CSV table of C-alpha atoms in Angstrom, one decimal:
chain,number,residue,atom,x,y,z
A,1,MET,CA,-9.7,-26.2,14.5
A,2,HIS,CA,-7.5,-28.6,12.6
A,3,LEU,CA,-5.9,-26.7,9.9
A,4,MET,CA,-2.5,-27.2,8.4
A,5,LYS,CA,-0.1,-24.4,9.1
A,6,GLU,CA,1.3,-22.4,6.3
A,7,LYS,CA,5.0,-22.8,6.7
A,8,PHE,CA,8.0,-23.8,4.7
A,9,VAL,CA,9.5,-26.8,6.5
A,10,THR,CA,13.3,-27.0,6.5
A,11,THR,CA,13.8,-30.7,6.2
A,12,LYS,CA,17.2,-32.5,6.0
A,13,ASN,CA,17.2,-32.2,2.2
A,14,VAL,CA,16.5,-28.4,2.3
A,15,ARG,CA,19.2,-27.9,4.9
A,16,LYS,CA,21.7,-29.8,2.8
A,17,PHE,CA,20.7,-27.7,-0.2
A,18,GLN,CA,21.1,-24.4,1.7
A,19,MET,CA,24.4,-25.4,3.1
A,20,ALA,CA,25.8,-26.3,-0.3
A,21,VAL,CA,24.7,-23.0,-1.8
A,22,HIS,CA,26.1,-21.2,1.2
A,23,ARG,CA,29.4,-22.9,0.7
A,24,VAL,CA,29.7,-22.2,-3.1
A,25,ASN,CA,28.8,-18.6,-2.3
A,26,HIS,CA,31.8,-18.2,0.0
A,27,LYS,CA,34.5,-19.7,-2.0
A,28,LEU,CA,37.7,-17.8,-2.6
A,29,ARG,CA,38.5,-16.4,-6.0
A,30,GLY,CA,40.1,-19.2,-8.1
A,31,VAL,CA,38.1,-21.9,-6.4
A,32,GLU,CA,35.2,-23.2,-8.6
A,33,ARG,CA,31.7,-22.4,-7.6
A,34,MET,CA,29.4,-25.0,-9.1
A,35,ALA,CA,27.0,-27.2,-7.2
A,36,LEU,CA,24.9,-30.1,-8.5
A,37,VAL,CA,21.6,-31.0,-6.8
A,38,THR,CA,20.0,-34.3,-7.9
A,39,GLY,CA,17.1,-36.4,-6.7
A,40,GLU,CA,14.0,-38.1,-7.8
A,41,ILE,CA,10.9,-36.2,-8.7
A,42,GLY,CA,8.6,-35.0,-5.9
A,43,LEU,CA,11.3,-34.5,-3.3
A,44,GLY,CA,11.0,-30.7,-3.2
A,45,LYS,CA,14.2,-29.7,-5.2
A,46,THR,CA,12.4,-26.9,-7.1
A,47,GLU,CA,10.5,-25.7,-4.1
A,48,ALA,CA,13.7,-25.5,-2.0
A,49,ALA,CA,15.4,-23.6,-4.8
A,50,THR,CA,12.4,-21.3,-5.3
A,51,TRP,CA,12.3,-20.5,-1.5
A,52,TYR,CA,16.1,-19.9,-1.5
A,53,SER,CA,15.9,-17.6,-4.6
A,54,ALA,CA,12.9,-15.7,-3.3
A,55,HIS,CA,14.7,-14.9,0.0
A,56,ASN,CA,18.2,-14.4,-1.3
A,57,GLY,CA,17.7,-12.7,-4.6
A,58,ALA,CA,19.2,-15.5,-6.7
A,59,VAL,CA,18.4,-15.8,-10.4
A,60,MET,CA,16.5,-18.9,-11.3
A,61,LEU,CA,16.2,-20.2,-14.8
A,62,ASN,CA,14.2,-23.1,-16.0
A,63,ILE,CA,15.8,-25.2,-18.7
A,64,TRP,CA,13.3,-26.2,-21.4
A,65,PRO,CA,13.4,-29.3,-23.7
A,66,ARG,CA,15.7,-28.6,-26.7
A,67,MET,CA,16.9,-25.3,-25.3
A,68,SER,CA,19.7,-23.9,-27.5
A,69,GLN,CA,22.6,-21.8,-26.4
A,70,HIS,CA,21.1,-18.6,-27.9
A,71,TRP,CA,17.8,-19.3,-26.1
A,72,LEU,CA,19.6,-19.8,-22.8
A,73,LEU,CA,21.6,-16.6,-23.1
A,74,ARG,CA,18.6,-14.6,-24.0
A,75,ALA,CA,16.6,-16.0,-21.1
A,76,LEU,CA,19.5,-15.3,-18.7
A,77,VAL,CA,19.8,-11.7,-19.9
A,78,TRP,CA,16.0,-11.3,-19.4
A,79,GLU,CA,16.1,-12.7,-15.9
A,80,LEU,CA,19.0,-10.3,-15.1
A,81,GLY,CA,16.6,-7.5,-15.8
A,82,MET,CA,17.8,-6.3,-19.2
A,83,GLU,CA,16.4,-6.3,-22.7
A,84,PRO,CA,18.2,-9.1,-24.5
A,85,GLY,CA,20.3,-8.1,-27.5
A,86,TRP,CA,20.1,-10.2,-30.6
A,87,ARG,CA,23.7,-11.3,-31.3
A,88,PRO,CA,25.3,-13.8,-28.9
A,89,GLU,CA,28.4,-11.6,-28.3
A,90,LYS,CA,26.1,-8.8,-27.2
A,91,LEU,CA,24.2,-11.2,-24.9
A,92,ILE,CA,27.5,-12.3,-23.3
A,93,GLU,CA,28.6,-8.7,-22.9
A,94,GLN,CA,25.3,-7.9,-21.2
A,95,ILE,CA,25.6,-10.9,-18.8
A,96,LYS,CA,29.2,-10.1,-18.0
A,97,GLY,CA,28.4,-6.4,-17.4
A,98,ARG,CA,25.6,-7.2,-15.0
A,99,LEU,CA,27.1,-10.2,-13.1
A,100,LEU,CA,30.6,-8.7,-12.7
A,101,ALA,CA,29.0,-5.5,-11.2
A,102,ARG,CA,26.7,-7.5,-8.9
A,103,PRO,CA,27.4,-11.2,-8.6
A,104,ARG,CA,24.3,-13.3,-8.0
A,105,THR,CA,23.7,-17.0,-7.6
A,106,ILE,CA,22.3,-18.5,-10.8
A,107,ILE,CA,20.2,-21.6,-10.4
A,108,PHE,CA,19.4,-23.7,-13.5
A,109,ASP,CA,16.5,-26.0,-12.9
A,110,GLU,CA,15.6,-29.2,-14.8
A,111,ILE,CA,19.1,-29.5,-16.2
A,112,ASP,CA,18.2,-33.1,-17.2
A,113,HIS,CA,16.6,-31.7,-20.4
A,114,LEU,CA,20.1,-31.0,-21.7
A,115,PHE,CA,21.0,-34.7,-21.5
A,116,ARG,CA,17.8,-36.2,-22.9
A,117,ASP,CA,19.0,-36.1,-26.5
A,118,SER,CA,22.6,-36.3,-27.7
A,119,GLY,CA,22.5,-33.3,-30.1
A,120,SER,CA,25.6,-31.2,-30.2
A,121,GLY,CA,23.4,-28.2,-29.5
A,122,ARG,CA,22.8,-29.4,-25.9
A,123,VAL,CA,26.6,-29.7,-25.3
A,124,ASP,CA,27.0,-26.1,-26.5
A,125,THR,CA,24.3,-25.1,-23.9
A,126,LEU,CA,26.2,-26.9,-21.2
A,127,GLU,CA,29.5,-25.3,-22.2
A,128,THR,CA,27.8,-21.9,-22.2
A,129,ILE,CA,26.8,-22.4,-18.6
A,130,ARG,CA,30.4,-23.4,-17.7
A,131,LYS,CA,31.7,-20.3,-19.6
A,132,VAL,CA,29.3,-18.0,-17.7
A,133,HIS,CA,30.5,-19.5,-14.5
A,134,ASP,CA,34.2,-19.1,-15.4
A,135,VAL,CA,33.9,-15.6,-16.8
A,136,CYS,CA,31.6,-14.1,-14.2
A,137,HIS,CA,32.8,-16.2,-11.3
A,138,CYS,CA,29.4,-16.3,-9.8
A,139,PRO,CA,27.9,-19.4,-8.0
A,140,VAL,CA,26.0,-21.7,-10.3
A,141,VAL,CA,23.6,-24.3,-9.0
A,142,LEU,CA,22.4,-27.1,-11.4
A,143,ILE,CA,19.3,-29.0,-10.4
A,144,GLY,CA,18.2,-32.2,-12.1
A,145,GLU,CA,17.0,-35.8,-11.7
A,146,GLU,CA,19.1,-38.4,-10.0
A,147,TRP,CA,20.8,-39.8,-13.2
A,148,VAL,CA,22.2,-36.4,-14.1
A,149,ASP,CA,25.2,-37.0,-11.9
A,150,LYS,CA,26.4,-40.0,-14.0
A,151,LYS,CA,25.7,-38.2,-17.3
A,152,MET,CA,27.7,-35.2,-16.1
A,153,SER,CA,30.8,-37.3,-15.7
A,154,LYS,CA,30.9,-37.5,-19.5
A,155,PHE,CA,31.7,-33.8,-19.5
A,156,PRO,CA,34.9,-33.6,-17.4
A,157,ARG,CA,35.2,-29.9,-18.0
A,158,ILE,CA,32.0,-29.3,-16.1
A,159,ASP,CA,32.3,-32.2,-13.8
A,160,ASP,CA,35.6,-31.0,-12.4
A,161,ARG,CA,34.1,-27.7,-11.6
A,162,ILE,CA,31.3,-29.1,-9.4
A,163,VAL,CA,32.5,-28.7,-5.9
A,164,GLU,CA,29.3,-29.4,-4.0
A,165,ARG,CA,27.0,-32.4,-4.8
A,166,VAL,CA,23.7,-32.7,-3.0
A,167,ARG,CA,21.4,-35.7,-3.3
A,168,PHE,CA,17.8,-35.3,-2.2
A,169,GLU,CA,16.8,-38.4,-0.4
A,170,LYS,CA,13.3,-39.7,0.2
A,171,PHE,CA,11.7,-38.5,3.4
A,172,ASP,CA,12.4,-40.9,6.3
A,173,LEU,CA,10.5,-41.3,9.6
A,174,SER,CA,12.3,-38.4,11.3
A,175,ASP,CA,11.5,-36.1,8.3
A,176,VAL,CA,7.8,-37.1,8.4
A,177,LYS,CA,7.7,-36.5,12.2
A,178,GLN,CA,9.2,-33.1,11.6
A,179,ILE,CA,6.8,-32.2,8.9
A,180,ILE,CA,3.8,-33.3,11.0
A,181,GLY,CA,5.1,-31.5,14.0
A,182,GLU,CA,5.6,-28.2,12.2
A,183,LEU,CA,2.5,-28.3,10.0
A,184,SER,CA,-0.2,-30.0,12.0
A,185,ASP,CA,-2.0,-29.0,15.2
A,186,SER,CA,-3.3,-32.5,15.7
A,187,LYS,CA,-1.4,-35.2,17.6
A,188,PHE,CA,-0.2,-38.1,15.6
A,189,GLU,CA,0.6,-41.4,17.3
A,190,GLY,CA,3.9,-43.2,16.5
A,191,ASP,CA,2.3,-46.0,14.4
A,192,ALA,CA,0.4,-43.4,12.4
A,193,VAL,CA,3.6,-41.6,11.5
A,194,GLU,CA,5.2,-44.9,10.4
A,195,LYS,CA,2.2,-45.7,8.2
A,196,ILE,CA,2.3,-42.3,6.6
A,197,THR,CA,6.0,-42.8,5.9
A,198,GLN,CA,5.4,-46.2,4.3
A,199,GLU,CA,2.3,-45.3,2.3
A,200,SER,CA,3.8,-42.1,0.9
A,201,GLY,CA,6.9,-43.7,-0.4
A,202,GLY,CA,8.9,-40.9,1.1
A,203,ARG,CA,7.4,-38.3,-1.3
A,204,PHE,CA,6.2,-34.9,-0.2
A,205,ARG,CA,2.8,-34.6,-1.9
A,206,PRO,CA,1.4,-38.0,-0.7
A,207,ILE,CA,2.6,-37.1,2.8
A,208,MET,CA,0.7,-33.9,2.7
A,209,SER,CA,-2.5,-35.5,1.3
A,210,LEU,CA,-2.4,-38.2,4.0
A,211,ILE,CA,-1.9,-35.6,6.8
A,212,HIS,CA,-4.7,-33.6,5.4
A,213,ALA,CA,-7.1,-36.6,5.2
A,214,ALA,CA,-6.2,-37.7,8.7
A,215,GLU,CA,-6.8,-34.2,10.1
A,216,GLU,CA,-10.1,-34.0,8.4
A,217,ARG,CA,-11.2,-37.3,9.9
A,218,ALA,CA,-10.0,-36.2,13.3
A,219,ARG,CA,-12.0,-33.0,13.0
A,220,VAL,CA,-15.2,-34.8,12.0
A,221,ASN,CA,-14.9,-37.5,14.7
A,222,GLN,CA,-13.5,-35.0,17.3
A,223,LEU,CA,-10.5,-37.2,18.0
A,224,ARG,CA,-7.8,-36.1,20.4
A,225,SER,CA,-5.0,-38.0,18.7
A,226,ILE,CA,-4.7,-39.8,15.3
A,227,GLY,CA,-3.8,-43.5,15.2
A,228,VAL,CA,-3.3,-46.0,12.4
A,229,LYS,CA,-7.0,-46.9,12.2
A,230,ASP,CA,-7.9,-43.2,11.6
A,231,LEU,CA,-5.8,-43.1,8.5
A,232,GLY,CA,-8.3,-45.1,6.6
B,1,MET,CA,5.6,15.8,-5.7
B,2,ASN,CA,4.5,15.8,-2.1
B,3,LYS,CA,4.5,18.8,0.2
B,4,LEU,CA,7.5,17.7,2.2
B,5,ARG,CA,9.6,17.3,-1.0
B,6,LEU,CA,8.3,20.6,-2.4
B,7,VAL,CA,9.3,22.6,0.8
B,8,GLY,CA,12.6,20.6,1.1
B,9,ASN,CA,13.6,21.4,-2.5
B,10,GLU,CA,12.8,25.1,-1.9
B,11,LEU,CA,15.0,25.1,1.2
B,12,LEU,CA,17.9,23.4,-0.7
B,13,ARG,CA,17.6,26.0,-3.5
B,14,ARG,CA,18.2,28.7,-0.9
B,15,GLN,CA,21.4,26.9,0.2
B,16,ARG,CA,22.6,28.3,3.5
B,17,ASN,CA,20.8,31.7,3.3
B,18,PHE,CA,18.2,32.8,5.8
B,19,PHE,CA,14.6,32.5,4.9
B,20,SER,CA,11.3,33.1,6.6
B,21,LEU,CA,8.2,31.1,6.9
B,22,ASP,CA,6.3,33.7,4.8
B,23,GLN,CA,8.9,33.4,2.0
B,24,ILE,CA,8.5,29.7,1.7
B,25,VAL,CA,4.7,30.0,1.8
B,26,LYS,CA,4.8,32.5,-1.0
B,27,THR,CA,7.2,30.5,-3.3
B,28,THR,CA,5.7,27.1,-2.8
B,29,GLY,CA,2.0,28.2,-2.8
B,30,LEU,CA,1.2,25.8,0.0
B,31,LYS,CA,-1.0,26.5,3.0
B,32,ARG,CA,0.8,28.4,5.8
B,33,ASN,CA,0.0,25.7,8.4
B,34,ASP,CA,1.4,22.9,6.2
B,35,VAL,CA,4.7,24.8,5.7
B,36,ARG,CA,4.9,25.7,9.3
B,37,ASP,CA,4.5,22.0,10.4
B,38,ILE,CA,7.1,20.8,7.9
B,39,LEU,CA,9.6,23.4,9.0
B,40,LEU,CA,9.0,22.6,12.6
B,41,GLY,CA,9.6,18.9,11.8
B,42,PHE,CA,12.9,19.7,10.0
B,43,TRP,CA,13.9,22.0,12.9
B,44,ALA,CA,13.2,19.2,15.4
B,45,GLU,CA,15.3,16.8,13.3
B,46,LYS,CA,18.1,19.5,13.6
B,47,LEU,CA,18.3,20.0,9.8
B,48,LEU,CA,17.5,23.7,10.3
B,49,VAL,CA,18.4,26.3,12.9
B,50,ARG,CA,15.9,28.8,14.1
B,51,ILE,CA,17.3,32.3,14.0
B,52,HIS,CA,14.5,34.3,15.7
B,53,LYS,CA,10.7,34.4,16.0
B,54,ASN,CA,9.4,37.8,14.8
B,55,ARG,CA,5.7,38.6,15.1
B,56,ASP,CA,4.1,39.8,11.9
B,57,TYR,CA,2.0,42.8,12.7
B,58,SER,CA,0.9,43.3,9.1
B,59,TRP,CA,-1.6,40.5,9.6
B,60,SER,CA,-4.9,42.3,10.2
B,61,LYS,CA,-7.1,39.4,11.3
B,62,GLY,CA,-6.6,38.2,14.8
B,63,PRO,CA,-3.4,38.2,16.9
B,64,PRO,CA,-0.1,38.7,15.1
B,65,LEU,CA,1.4,35.6,13.6
B,66,LEU,CA,4.9,34.3,14.1
B,67,ASN,CA,7.1,34.7,11.1
B,68,VAL,CA,10.0,32.5,12.1
B,69,ARG,CA,13.3,32.8,10.3
B,70,TYR,CA,15.4,29.7,9.7
B,71,ARG,CA,18.6,28.7,8.1
B,72,VAL,CA,19.6,25.2,6.7
B,73,ILE,CA,22.6,23.8,8.6
B,74,MET,CA,22.6,20.2,7.2
B,75,PRO,CA,22.0,20.4,3.4
B,76,ALA,CA,23.2,16.9,2.8
B,77,LYS,CA,21.0,15.4,5.5
B,78,LEU,CA,18.1,17.4,4.3
B,79,ALA,CA,18.6,16.2,0.7
B,80,ALA,CA,18.7,12.6,2.0
B,81,ARG,CA,15.5,13.3,4.1
B,82,ILE,CA,13.4,14.4,1.2
B,83,ALA,CA,14.8,11.9,-1.3
B,84,PRO,CA,12.3,9.2,-2.3
B,85,GLN,CA,12.3,6.4,0.2
B,86,TYR,CA,14.3,3.4,-1.0
B,87,ARG,CA,11.7,0.6,-1.2
B,88,GLY,CA,14.2,-2.0,-0.1
B,89,GLU,CA,15.4,-4.9,-2.1
B,90,ASN,CA,13.8,-8.3,-1.9
B,91,ASN,CA,10.9,-7.1,0.3
B,92,ALA,CA,7.7,-9.1,0.6
B,93,ALA,CA,6.2,-7.8,-2.7
B,94,ASP,CA,9.5,-8.6,-4.6
B,95,ARG,CA,9.4,-12.1,-3.2
B,96,ILE,CA,5.7,-12.5,-4.1
B,97,TRP,CA,6.4,-11.3,-7.7
B,98,PHE,CA,9.3,-13.7,-8.0
B,99,VAL,CA,7.2,-16.7,-6.9
B,100,ILE,CA,4.3,-15.7,-9.2
B,101,ARG,CA,6.7,-15.6,-12.2
B,102,ARG,CA,8.2,-19.0,-11.2
B,103,LYS,CA,5.0,-20.8,-10.7
B,104,VAL,CA,2.7,-19.1,-13.3
B,105,THR,CA,-0.3,-20.9,-11.9
B,106,PHE,CA,-0.5,-20.6,-8.1
B,107,THR,CA,-2.7,-20.1,-5.1
B,108,ARG,CA,-2.3,-17.5,-2.3
B,109,ARG,CA,-1.3,-20.3,0.0
B,110,ASP,CA,1.7,-21.1,-2.2
B,111,LEU,CA,2.7,-17.4,-2.0
B,112,ARG,CA,2.4,-17.3,1.8
B,113,ILE,CA,4.4,-20.5,2.2
B,114,LEU,CA,7.2,-19.7,-0.2
B,115,THR,CA,7.6,-16.0,0.5
B,116,GLY,CA,6.9,-15.9,4.2
B,117,ALA,CA,4.7,-12.9,3.6
B,118,SER,CA,1.6,-12.2,5.7
B,119,SER,CA,-1.8,-13.1,4.4
B,120,SER,CA,-2.9,-9.5,4.3
B,121,ASN,CA,0.2,-8.6,2.2
B,122,VAL,CA,-0.4,-11.4,-0.2
B,123,ARG,CA,-4.1,-10.5,-0.5
B,124,TRP,CA,-3.3,-6.8,-1.1
B,125,TYR,CA,-0.6,-7.4,-3.7
B,126,THR,CA,-2.6,-10.1,-5.7
B,127,LYS,CA,-5.6,-7.8,-5.7
B,128,ARG,CA,-3.5,-4.9,-7.0
B,129,LEU,CA,-1.9,-7.1,-9.7
B,130,SER,CA,-5.3,-8.4,-10.7
B,131,LYS,CA,-6.7,-4.9,-11.0
B,132,ALA,CA,-3.7,-3.9,-13.2
B,133,GLY,CA,-4.4,-6.9,-15.5
B,134,ILE,CA,-1.2,-8.7,-14.7
B,135,ILE,CA,-2.7,-11.8,-13.0
B,136,SER,CA,-6.1,-13.3,-13.0
B,137,THR,CA,-8.1,-15.8,-11.1
B,138,ARG,CA,-10.2,-18.7,-12.4
B,139,GLY,CA,-13.6,-18.4,-11.0
B,140,ARG,CA,-13.8,-19.2,-7.3
B,141,SER,CA,-11.3,-22.0,-7.4
B,142,GLY,CA,-8.7,-19.9,-5.6
B,143,GLU,CA,-6.2,-20.6,-8.4
B,144,TRP,CA,-4.5,-17.6,-9.9
B,145,PHE,CA,-2.4,-17.4,-13.1
B,146,LEU,CA,0.0,-15.0,-14.6
B,147,LEU,CA,-1.3,-13.2,-17.7
B,148,ASN,CA,1.5,-10.8,-18.4
B,149,ASP,CA,5.1,-11.5,-17.4
B,150,VAL,CA,6.6,-8.0,-17.3
B,151,GLY,CA,10.0,-9.2,-16.3
B,152,PRO,CA,11.9,-9.8,-13.1
B,153,ARG,CA,11.5,-6.3,-11.9
B,154,ARG,CA,8.3,-5.9,-9.8
B,155,PRO,CA,5.7,-3.8,-11.7
B,156,TYR,CA,4.7,-0.5,-10.2
B,157,VAL,CA,1.1,-1.4,-9.7
B,158,GLY,CA,0.1,1.9,-8.1
B,159,GLU,CA,1.2,3.9,-11.1
B,160,ILE,CA,-0.4,1.5,-13.5
B,161,LEU,CA,-3.7,1.8,-11.6
B,162,SER,CA,-3.6,5.6,-11.4
B,163,GLY,CA,-3.0,5.8,-15.1
B,164,LYS,CA,0.4,7.4,-14.9
B,165,ARG,CA,2.0,4.3,-16.6
B,166,SER,CA,0.7,1.6,-18.8
B,167,VAL,CA,1.8,-2.0,-18.2
B,168,ARG,CA,5.5,-2.0,-19.2
B,169,ILE,CA,6.4,-5.0,-21.3
B,170,GLY,CA,9.9,-6.3,-20.7
B,171,PRO,CA,12.6,-5.2,-18.3
B,172,LYS,CA,13.9,-1.7,-18.1
B,173,ARG,CA,16.3,-1.0,-20.9
B,174,VAL,CA,19.8,-1.1,-19.3
B,175,VAL,CA,22.9,-1.0,-21.4
B,176,ALA,CA,25.5,-3.3,-19.9
């Protein structure tokens, strides 16, 4: 049987992410606890964050386009397991009460939506995130596309507080080898691995579909190992 | 309330006084054999001490029964023993629920990969959520989707299905 194994592969990117979150979780009081994770789409940033949150009880919040400060506060209160109040001061009180009693890592995904338009409302939302971090002193992880890093430098108050910066890189040959080794029961030859790396452009989804197609071909043709010619 | 908790509460009500098997049977209304087994279990766990075993000759049918007398020696431990079991934080079902809320549209494979839960656990929990009307599947595509996001706290599916609780909308009201 040639079936892909169901396993979360801890690639170099995922390891970097986990180490960064681990470090911001163990800072002393007075040391800032913000981390910024950037990278192109399709490199597994959200999957890594979801896996981490599911296993470590972190709060994960998706930023929506045109998300206002009030919307963010209400969403955060809801994610912390409380019925959101209406007034902003009540919401802040709720967040403080919950996070000071039990600090949790807060992960804001798709932070790039806050930089897409230059409205003052988006700046307020960013400042709210900073304020939540300052007041509750809980680790905050911001995830966005690769250009967020540059845009963030325009907000020195937040930029100064980012102590860990992780950049998700495209999967290289060693990553693809690791993914194949951990997920596939079939044997892939060296040139086949190289071709998968080139054709996929270092992205996760094309890698998976190429492995899947190759495995299927190996199953039909009863091949012992998969070479370049079997990739189609 | 289950039998163990019913007997345990009765013992705690009596504090450190002596009591007999017959007395507990009478006050709880449970079967004698059930109460006897529970008390024997507590005694084996050293929560009770057995004072003496008297034979009850008033019993007309068959040989005389033992009417054992006990006393609670570890009330705090007994209370902890009968307390509802802590379900554990961030267990497999909690992780599955978290991933369902994050992804909204998902497959069981996604859940297995991201939560590390076994396939039987995932199958059991998605079935229960589906019966409770919280998630649903699209035909036979294997794709599931979230119908009713009841908040970050995992819904008590068993209670929803047995009719004790309707699907709760929103998180538990907690004043900060």
